[in-house]
């Protein structure tokens, strides 16, 4: 338990700052409760020494009344403490989860690739829950338990100094056991959480890939792999459980031995008339109060241990700087001023100005040393359509993902509308650039809600226009409730082609200057694909459109076609030029159009 403990405490506990009042009141009420509990053994002692030895029934009933009163006051205090502790803990977890979510949204794709989705989910859910119960229990017990332990010891001293020395020996012994177990288990709890991540990761992959797994008859293998990661988790948990389980028997032995010693010493002293019978009972009561409290303290410490392990994991995410830093507002203003001056002069003079410019751009994914893109340079003007073609894995998606700065170019620079992408705020840049990602993802909500993602104020007419351009009119008209048709999570109640068309419509509603379609027509039939291209041509004059495709037919009318192979641009030009000059392009074309067909056309 070195610095990370305090580091995490500081970082994580700052989320309690709106609940200062509750965080103080809860332990205070718990202390009050403890004070009333500590009085109880004294009342019982009086009952024995005065009421029972004198056979005074009235006195006994009166003391019983006092006991009930103490119990009721204690209960009220306990409930109040519980209320405030729960309020603080839940509020704390809400804020922490919110901050975590907001931070994750800021992380770049490269960061998310590296951390992994399943661990982020565990951190946002189970880890935060663990922290929540940690905070709850700490508020309730961290003052109360030590207070009762030491309070009981002090009360014992007021009863009899000699007998109380037993407490002085027992309490440090108990503390050694409790803290020893804690120090051993902290690192293990970290391992538990890691193993849980892997089980969750496996589960996720399995559920989302269920169809593929069945299609390939991989159930048995998947089950075995799941069992393996599950067993790892079980083993670590068993180990932690066994060590923690030692704590209770060991503490119980210490406390019971201490009780025996108290009774043994006490008996002698009662015989000598130094203390009364009631006082011996009070001492035994104090010892058992200490035991109960130590068991609670031990559980609290286990909880804290888990919470710290979880807190570390949460703090890791919060501490992680987004690898793509968004430009600060002050800087942005400076850049904006300069560029407004420049832009005003230049604006009208070039109508067909450069929209997207790559200058010797190279890029490698964090996890790999090989470059996914090498030395790419090109210029795309307003009103142009750029086709990008190449085999799978040739770097097409990588290239277009650099334009909205999903990933940061390693070498070279990328300019959008005359300004380096790094000089935009991410919001500004992504307003200018609309992307239809290769993987069509829709969210739970109506069609209209999904389409309004890029522009919340879009009118219904604008939606229908976008839908028409994306060739999805029939799809929407075919649904009973039209635009209000509910799309399930991930769009799973739509076909692949329908999903693709809606993602295109969604990008069109945003009305961006640069529109990127990353293999967005792959699930469309040739006729619909052709209609889509014709529709896009009608809006192409004011925009720059990137069409990524594996089909030459999708891009052959583009103003500029970039042919990629292994991250290199092996050809650049129009369809006709490339057919003449570019071997790779010709091969792709030939493989898609039978030779004879070409022969006929040429001949
Ligand atoms: P395409 O879109 O042309 O099929 P990509 O641009 O997706 O190809 O991929 C280009 C290369 O980069 C491939 O070799 C692929 O393995 C690698 N790659 C793609 N995405 C990632 C990623 N997130 N992390 C690491 N490598 C990646
Ligand atoms: Mg791709």
mmCIF file with all atom_site columns, N, CA, C and O in Angstrom, residues 187-225:
data_model
loop_
_atom_site.group_PDB
_atom_site.id
_atom_site.type_symbol
_atom_site.label_atom_id
_atom_site.label_alt_id
_atom_site.label_comp_id
_atom_site.label_asym_id
_atom_site.label_entity_id
_atom_site.label_seq_id
_atom_site.pdbx_PDB_ins_code
_atom_site.Cartn_x
_atom_site.Cartn_y
_atom_site.Cartn_z
_atom_site.occupancy
_atom_site.B_iso_or_equiv
_atom_site.pdbx_formal_charge
_atom_site.auth_seq_id
_atom_site.auth_comp_id
_atom_site.auth_asym_id
_atom_site.auth_atom_id
_atom_site.pdbx_PDB_model_num
ATOM 1   N N  . UNK A 1 187 ? -2.864  -6.920  -3.779  1.00 0.00 ? 187 UNK A N  1
ATOM 2   C CA . UNK A 1 187 ? -2.464  -7.196  -5.172  1.00 0.00 ? 187 UNK A CA 1
ATOM 3   C C  . UNK A 1 187 ? -3.326  -8.279  -5.810  1.00 0.00 ? 187 UNK A C  1
ATOM 4   O O  . UNK A 1 187 ? -3.554  -8.268  -7.023  1.00 0.00 ? 187 UNK A O  1
ATOM 5   N N  . UNK A 1 188 ? -3.812  -9.211  -4.978  1.00 0.00 ? 188 UNK A N  1
ATOM 6   C CA . UNK A 1 188 ? -4.619  -10.294 -5.542  1.00 0.00 ? 188 UNK A CA 1
ATOM 7   C C  . UNK A 1 188 ? -5.946  -9.767  -6.090  1.00 0.00 ? 188 UNK A C  1
ATOM 8   O O  . UNK A 1 188 ? -6.442  -10.235 -7.110  1.00 0.00 ? 188 UNK A O  1
ATOM 9   N N  . UNK A 1 189 ? -6.523  -8.795  -5.401  1.00 0.00 ? 189 UNK A N  1
ATOM 10  C CA . UNK A 1 189 ? -7.790  -8.252  -5.876  1.00 0.00 ? 189 UNK A CA 1
ATOM 11  C C  . UNK A 1 189 ? -7.631  -7.592  -7.234  1.00 0.00 ? 189 UNK A C  1
ATOM 12  O O  . UNK A 1 189 ? -8.534  -7.603  -8.062  1.00 0.00 ? 189 UNK A O  1
ATOM 13  N N  . UNK A 1 190 ? -6.443  -7.026  -7.465  1.00 0.00 ? 190 UNK A N  1
ATOM 14  C CA . UNK A 1 190 ? -6.164  -6.441  -8.778  1.00 0.00 ? 190 UNK A CA 1
ATOM 15  C C  . UNK A 1 190 ? -6.236  -7.533  -9.837  1.00 0.00 ? 190 UNK A C  1
ATOM 16  O O  . UNK A 1 190 ? -6.785  -7.351  -10.911 1.00 0.00 ? 190 UNK A O  1
ATOM 17  N N  . UNK A 1 191 ? -5.633  -8.674  -9.488  1.00 0.00 ? 191 UNK A N  1
ATOM 18  C CA . UNK A 1 191 ? -5.631  -9.792  -10.438 1.00 0.00 ? 191 UNK A CA 1
ATOM 19  C C  . UNK A 1 191 ? -7.051  -10.257 -10.719 1.00 0.00 ? 191 UNK A C  1
ATOM 20  O O  . UNK A 1 191 ? -7.393  -10.593 -11.846 1.00 0.00 ? 191 UNK A O  1
ATOM 21  N N  . UNK A 1 192 ? -7.876  -10.311 -9.670  1.00 0.00 ? 192 UNK A N  1
ATOM 22  C CA . UNK A 1 192 ? -9.269  -10.738 -9.843  1.00 0.00 ? 192 UNK A CA 1
ATOM 23  C C  . UNK A 1 192 ? -9.935  -9.859  -10.894 1.00 0.00 ? 192 UNK A C  1
ATOM 24  O O  . UNK A 1 192 ? -10.572 -10.344 -11.828 1.00 0.00 ? 192 UNK A O  1
ATOM 25  N N  . UNK A 1 193 ? -9.745  -8.572  -10.752 1.00 0.00 ? 193 UNK A N  1
ATOM 26  C CA . UNK A 1 193 ? -10.405 -7.635  -11.651 1.00 0.00 ? 193 UNK A CA 1
ATOM 27  C C  . UNK A 1 193 ? -9.911  -7.842  -13.087 1.00 0.00 ? 193 UNK A C  1
ATOM 28  O O  . UNK A 1 193 ? -10.682 -7.801  -14.025 1.00 0.00 ? 193 UNK A O  1
ATOM 29  N N  . UNK A 1 194 ? -8.610  -8.086  -13.234 1.00 0.00 ? 194 UNK A N  1
ATOM 30  C CA . UNK A 1 194 ? -8.044  -8.334  -14.559 1.00 0.00 ? 194 UNK A CA 1
ATOM 31  C C  . UNK A 1 194 ? -8.649  -9.586  -15.177 1.00 0.00 ? 194 UNK A C  1
ATOM 32  O O  . UNK A 1 194 ? -9.011  -9.606  -16.362 1.00 0.00 ? 194 UNK A O  1
ATOM 33  N N  . UNK A 1 195 ? -8.766  -10.636 -14.358 1.00 0.00 ? 195 UNK A N  1
ATOM 34  C CA . UNK A 1 195 ? -9.327  -11.895 -14.856 1.00 0.00 ? 195 UNK A CA 1
ATOM 35  C C  . UNK A 1 195 ? -10.790 -11.698 -15.250 1.00 0.00 ? 195 UNK A C  1
ATOM 36  O O  . UNK A 1 195 ? -11.273 -12.260 -16.241 1.00 0.00 ? 195 UNK A O  1
ATOM 37  N N  . UNK A 1 196 ? -11.470 -10.859 -14.501 1.00 0.00 ? 196 UNK A N  1
ATOM 38  C CA . UNK A 1 196 ? -12.868 -10.563 -14.798 1.00 0.00 ? 196 UNK A CA 1
ATOM 39  C C  . UNK A 1 196 ? -12.979 -9.885  -16.171 1.00 0.00 ? 196 UNK A C  1
ATOM 40  O O  . UNK A 1 196 ? -13.862 -10.193 -16.969 1.00 0.00 ? 196 UNK A O  1
ATOM 41  N N  . UNK A 1 197 ? -12.042 -8.972  -16.435 1.00 0.00 ? 197 UNK A N  1
ATOM 42  C CA . UNK A 1 197 ? -11.985 -8.314  -17.750 1.00 0.00 ? 197 UNK A CA 1
ATOM 43  C C  . UNK A 1 197 ? -11.944 -9.342  -18.865 1.00 0.00 ? 197 UNK A C  1
ATOM 44  O O  . UNK A 1 197 ? -12.633 -9.223  -19.860 1.00 0.00 ? 197 UNK A O  1
ATOM 45  N N  . UNK A 1 198 ? -11.079 -10.348 -18.670 1.00 0.00 ? 198 UNK A N  1
ATOM 46  C CA . UNK A 1 198 ? -10.905 -11.318 -19.750 1.00 0.00 ? 198 UNK A CA 1
ATOM 47  C C  . UNK A 1 198 ? -12.159 -12.164 -19.942 1.00 0.00 ? 198 UNK A C  1
ATOM 48  O O  . UNK A 1 198 ? -12.552 -12.456 -21.061 1.00 0.00 ? 198 UNK A O  1
ATOM 49  N N  . UNK A 1 199 ? -12.798 -12.543 -18.829 1.00 0.00 ? 199 UNK A N  1
ATOM 50  C CA . UNK A 1 199 ? -14.039 -13.307 -18.966 1.00 0.00 ? 199 UNK A CA 1
ATOM 51  C C  . UNK A 1 199 ? -15.078 -12.465 -19.707 1.00 0.00 ? 199 UNK A C  1
ATOM 52  O O  . UNK A 1 199 ? -15.766 -12.941 -20.616 1.00 0.00 ? 199 UNK A O  1
ATOM 53  N N  . UNK A 1 200 ? -15.134 -11.198 -19.351 1.00 0.00 ? 200 UNK A N  1
ATOM 54  C CA . UNK A 1 200 ? -16.106 -10.311 -19.982 1.00 0.00 ? 200 UNK A CA 1
ATOM 55  C C  . UNK A 1 200 ? -15.800 -10.141 -21.466 1.00 0.00 ? 200 UNK A C  1
ATOM 56  O O  . UNK A 1 200 ? -16.701 -10.184 -22.303 1.00 0.00 ? 200 UNK A O  1
ATOM 57  N N  . UNK A 1 201 ? -14.522 -9.986  -21.773 1.00 0.00 ? 201 UNK A N  1
ATOM 58  C CA . UNK A 1 201 ? -14.106 -9.826  -23.171 1.00 0.00 ? 201 UNK A CA 1
ATOM 59  C C  . UNK A 1 201 ? -14.525 -11.029 -23.992 1.00 0.00 ? 201 UNK A C  1
ATOM 60  O O  . UNK A 1 201 ? -15.082 -10.906 -25.084 1.00 0.00 ? 201 UNK A O  1
ATOM 61  N N  . UNK A 1 202 ? -14.272 -12.205 -23.424 1.00 0.00 ? 202 UNK A N  1
ATOM 62  C CA . UNK A 1 202 ? -14.615 -13.453 -24.105 1.00 0.00 ? 202 UNK A CA 1
ATOM 63  C C  . UNK A 1 202 ? -16.146 -13.507 -24.316 1.00 0.00 ? 202 UNK A C  1
ATOM 64  O O  . UNK A 1 202 ? -16.620 -13.878 -25.384 1.00 0.00 ? 202 UNK A O  1
ATOM 65  N N  . UNK A 1 203 ? -16.882 -13.145 -23.285 1.00 0.00 ? 203 UNK A N  1
ATOM 66  C CA . UNK A 1 203 ? -18.340 -13.193 -23.376 1.00 0.00 ? 203 UNK A CA 1
ATOM 67  C C  . UNK A 1 203 ? -18.860 -12.268 -24.470 1.00 0.00 ? 203 UNK A C  1
ATOM 68  O O  . UNK A 1 203 ? -19.706 -12.639 -25.275 1.00 0.00 ? 203 UNK A O  1
ATOM 69  N N  . UNK A 1 204 ? -18.319 -11.069 -24.475 1.00 0.00 ? 204 UNK A N  1
ATOM 70  C CA . UNK A 1 204 ? -18.737 -10.085 -25.476 1.00 0.00 ? 204 UNK A CA 1
ATOM 71  C C  . UNK A 1 204 ? -18.514 -10.598 -26.886 1.00 0.00 ? 204 UNK A C  1
ATOM 72  O O  . UNK A 1 204 ? -19.397 -10.592 -27.726 1.00 0.00 ? 204 UNK A O  1
ATOM 73  N N  . UNK A 1 205 ? -17.268 -11.070 -27.113 1.00 0.00 ? 205 UNK A N  1
ATOM 74  C CA . UNK A 1 205 ? -16.898 -11.524 -28.439 1.00 0.00 ? 205 UNK A CA 1
ATOM 75  C C  . UNK A 1 205 ? -17.823 -12.652 -28.871 1.00 0.00 ? 205 UNK A C  1
ATOM 76  O O  . UNK A 1 205 ? -18.267 -12.727 -30.001 1.00 0.00 ? 205 UNK A O  1
ATOM 77  N N  . UNK A 1 206 ? -18.121 -13.512 -27.887 1.00 0.00 ? 206 UNK A N  1
ATOM 78  C CA . UNK A 1 206 ? -18.955 -14.668 -28.148 1.00 0.00 ? 206 UNK A CA 1
ATOM 79  C C  . UNK A 1 206 ? -20.378 -14.316 -28.503 1.00 0.00 ? 206 UNK A C  1
ATOM 80  O O  . UNK A 1 206 ? -20.966 -14.875 -29.422 1.00 0.00 ? 206 UNK A O  1
ATOM 81  N N  . UNK A 1 207 ? -20.937 -13.377 -27.740 1.00 0.00 ? 207 UNK A N  1
ATOM 82  C CA . UNK A 1 207 ? -22.330 -13.028 -27.977 1.00 0.00 ? 207 UNK A CA 1
ATOM 83  C C  . UNK A 1 207 ? -22.466 -12.283 -29.292 1.00 0.00 ? 207 UNK A C  1
ATOM 84  O O  . UNK A 1 207 ? -23.379 -12.539 -30.075 1.00 0.00 ? 207 UNK A O  1
ATOM 85  N N  . UNK A 1 208 ? -21.536 -11.357 -29.557 1.00 0.00 ? 208 UNK A N  1
ATOM 86  C CA . UNK A 1 208 ? -21.696 -10.602 -30.800 1.00 0.00 ? 208 UNK A CA 1
ATOM 87  C C  . UNK A 1 208 ? -21.343 -11.468 -32.000 1.00 0.00 ? 208 UNK A C  1
ATOM 88  O O  . UNK A 1 208 ? -21.777 -11.199 -33.111 1.00 0.00 ? 208 UNK A O  1
ATOM 89  N N  . UNK A 1 209 ? -20.566 -12.524 -31.781 1.00 0.00 ? 209 UNK A N  1
ATOM 90  C CA . UNK A 1 209 ? -20.190 -13.352 -32.917 1.00 0.00 ? 209 UNK A CA 1
ATOM 91  C C  . UNK A 1 209 ? -20.909 -14.695 -32.932 1.00 0.00 ? 209 UNK A C  1
ATOM 92  O O  . UNK A 1 209 ? -20.468 -15.636 -33.599 1.00 0.00 ? 209 UNK A O  1
ATOM 93  N N  . UNK A 1 210 ? -22.027 -14.767 -32.208 1.00 0.00 ? 210 UNK A N  1
ATOM 94  C CA . UNK A 1 210 ? -22.702 -16.056 -32.042 1.00 0.00 ? 210 UNK A CA 1
ATOM 95  C C  . UNK A 1 210 ? -22.998 -16.747 -33.375 1.00 0.00 ? 210 UNK A C  1
ATOM 96  O O  . UNK A 1 210 ? -22.796 -17.944 -33.525 1.00 0.00 ? 210 UNK A O  1
ATOM 97  N N  . UNK A 1 211 ? -23.451 -15.941 -34.352 1.00 0.00 ? 211 UNK A N  1
ATOM 98  C CA . UNK A 1 211 ? -23.815 -16.549 -35.636 1.00 0.00 ? 211 UNK A CA 1
ATOM 99  C C  . UNK A 1 211 ? -22.625 -17.215 -36.299 1.00 0.00 ? 211 UNK A C  1
ATOM 100 O O  . UNK A 1 211 ? -22.705 -18.320 -36.837 1.00 0.00 ? 211 UNK A O  1
ATOM 101 N N  . UNK A 1 212 ? -21.499 -16.478 -36.285 1.00 0.00 ? 212 UNK A N  1
ATOM 102 C CA . UNK A 1 212 ? -20.302 -17.021 -36.939 1.00 0.00 ? 212 UNK A CA 1
ATOM 103 C C  . UNK A 1 212 ? -19.848 -18.280 -36.226 1.00 0.00 ? 212 UNK A C  1
ATOM 104 O O  . UNK A 1 212 ? -19.504 -19.284 -36.843 1.00 0.00 ? 212 UNK A O  1
ATOM 105 N N  . UNK A 1 213 ? -19.876 -18.236 -34.904 1.00 0.00 ? 213 UNK A N  1
ATOM 106 C CA . UNK A 1 213 ? -19.413 -19.386 -34.134 1.00 0.00 ? 213 UNK A CA 1
ATOM 107 C C  . UNK A 1 213 ? -20.240 -20.616 -34.479 1.00 0.00 ? 213 UNK A C  1
ATOM 108 O O  . UNK A 1 213 ? -19.710 -21.698 -34.731 1.00 0.00 ? 213 UNK A O  1
ATOM 109 N N  . UNK A 1 214 ? -21.574 -20.448 -34.581 1.00 0.00 ? 214 UNK A N  1
ATOM 110 C CA . UNK A 1 214 ? -22.414 -21.601 -34.931 1.00 0.00 ? 214 UNK A CA 1
ATOM 111 C C  . UNK A 1 214 ? -22.148 -22.042 -36.353 1.00 0.00 ? 214 UNK A C  1
ATOM 112 O O  . UNK A 1 214 ? -22.077 -23.226 -36.637 1.00 0.00 ? 214 UNK A O  1
ATOM 113 N N  . UNK A 1 215 ? -21.996 -21.062 -37.256 1.00 0.00 ? 215 UNK A N  1
ATOM 114 C CA . UNK A 1 215 ? -21.793 -21.416 -38.653 1.00 0.00 ? 215 UNK A CA 1
ATOM 115 C C  . UNK A 1 215 ? -20.546 -22.269 -38.821 1.00 0.00 ? 215 UNK A C  1
ATOM 116 O O  . UNK A 1 215 ? -20.471 -23.126 -39.686 1.00 0.00 ? 215 UNK A O  1
ATOM 117 N N  . UNK A 1 216 ? -19.522 -22.005 -37.975 1.00 0.00 ? 216 UNK A N  1
ATOM 118 C CA . UNK A 1 216 ? -18.286 -22.759 -38.113 1.00 0.00 ? 216 UNK A CA 1
ATOM 119 C C  . UNK A 1 216 ? -18.175 -23.890 -37.104 1.00 0.00 ? 216 UNK A C  1
ATOM 120 O O  . UNK A 1 216 ? -17.106 -24.447 -36.902 1.00 0.00 ? 216 UNK A O  1
ATOM 121 N N  . UNK A 1 217 ? -19.263 -24.192 -36.440 1.00 0.00 ? 217 UNK A N  1
ATOM 122 C CA . UNK A 1 217 ? -19.250 -25.267 -35.443 1.00 0.00 ? 217 UNK A CA 1
ATOM 123 C C  . UNK A 1 217 ? -18.156 -25.106 -34.411 1.00 0.00 ? 217 UNK A C  1
ATOM 124 O O  . UNK A 1 217 ? -17.470 -26.050 -34.062 1.00 0.00 ? 217 UNK A O  1
ATOM 125 N N  . UNK A 1 218 ? -17.965 -23.880 -33.962 1.00 0.00 ? 218 UNK A N  1
ATOM 126 C CA . UNK A 1 218 ? -16.866 -23.631 -33.031 1.00 0.00 ? 218 UNK A CA 1
ATOM 127 C C  . UNK A 1 218 ? -17.350 -23.609 -31.582 1.00 0.00 ? 218 UNK A C  1
ATOM 128 O O  . UNK A 1 218 ? -16.617 -23.190 -30.694 1.00 0.00 ? 218 UNK A O  1
ATOM 129 N N  . UNK A 1 219 ? -18.601 -24.035 -31.341 1.00 0.00 ? 219 UNK A N  1
ATOM 130 C CA . UNK A 1 219 ? -19.144 -23.927 -29.982 1.00 0.00 ? 219 UNK A CA 1
ATOM 131 C C  . UNK A 1 219 ? -18.225 -24.594 -28.958 1.00 0.00 ? 219 UNK A C  1
ATOM 132 O O  . UNK A 1 219 ? -17.877 -24.002 -27.942 1.00 0.00 ? 219 UNK A O  1
ATOM 133 N N  . UNK A 1 220 ? -17.818 -25.849 -29.270 1.00 0.00 ? 220 UNK A N  1
ATOM 134 C CA . UNK A 1 220 ? -17.038 -26.605 -28.295 1.00 0.00 ? 220 UNK A CA 1
ATOM 135 C C  . UNK A 1 220 ? -15.760 -25.855 -27.945 1.00 0.00 ? 220 UNK A C  1
ATOM 136 O O  . UNK A 1 220 ? -15.409 -25.690 -26.771 1.00 0.00 ? 220 UNK A O  1
ATOM 137 N N  . UNK A 1 221 ? -15.084 -25.360 -28.990 1.00 0.00 ? 221 UNK A N  1
ATOM 138 C CA . UNK A 1 221 ? -13.819 -24.669 -28.743 1.00 0.00 ? 221 UNK A CA 1
ATOM 139 C C  . UNK A 1 221 ? -14.032 -23.389 -27.942 1.00 0.00 ? 221 UNK A C  1
ATOM 140 O O  . UNK A 1 221 ? -13.284 -23.088 -27.013 1.00 0.00 ? 221 UNK A O  1
ATOM 141 N N  . UNK A 1 222 ? -15.103 -22.664 -28.305 1.00 0.00 ? 222 UNK A N  1
ATOM 142 C CA . UNK A 1 222 ? -15.391 -21.422 -27.591 1.00 0.00 ? 222 UNK A CA 1
ATOM 143 C C  . UNK A 1 222 ? -15.713 -21.699 -26.128 1.00 0.00 ? 222 UNK A C  1
ATOM 144 O O  . UNK A 1 222 ? -15.279 -20.989 -25.239 1.00 0.00 ? 222 UNK A O  1
ATOM 145 N N  . UNK A 1 223 ? -16.495 -22.776 -25.919 1.00 0.00 ? 223 UNK A N  1
ATOM 146 C CA . UNK A 1 223 ? -16.842 -23.128 -24.533 1.00 0.00 ? 223 UNK A CA 1
ATOM 147 C C  . UNK A 1 223 ? -15.578 -23.443 -23.747 1.00 0.00 ? 223 UNK A C  1
ATOM 148 O O  . UNK A 1 223 ? -15.392 -23.010 -22.613 1.00 0.00 ? 223 UNK A O  1
ATOM 149 N N  . UNK A 1 224 ? -14.663 -24.169 -24.417 1.00 0.00 ? 224 UNK A N  1
ATOM 150 C CA . UNK A 1 224 ? -13.436 -24.533 -23.716 1.00 0.00 ? 224 UNK A CA 1
ATOM 151 C C  . UNK A 1 224 ? -12.618 -23.290 -23.379 1.00 0.00 ? 224 UNK A C  1
ATOM 152 O O  . UNK A 1 224 ? -12.131 -23.135 -22.261 1.00 0.00 ? 224 UNK A O  1
ATOM 153 N N  . UNK A 1 225 ? -12.514 -22.365 -24.340 1.00 0.00 ? 225 UNK A N  1
ATOM 154 C CA . UNK A 1 225 ? -11.753 -21.149 -24.081 1.00 0.00 ? 225 UNK A CA 1
ATOM 155 C C  . UNK A 1 225 ? -12.397 -20.334 -22.965 1.00 0.00 ? 225 UNK A C  1
ATOM 156 O O  . UNK A 1 225 ? -11.715 -19.770 -22.118 1.00 0.00 ? 225 UNK A O  1
#
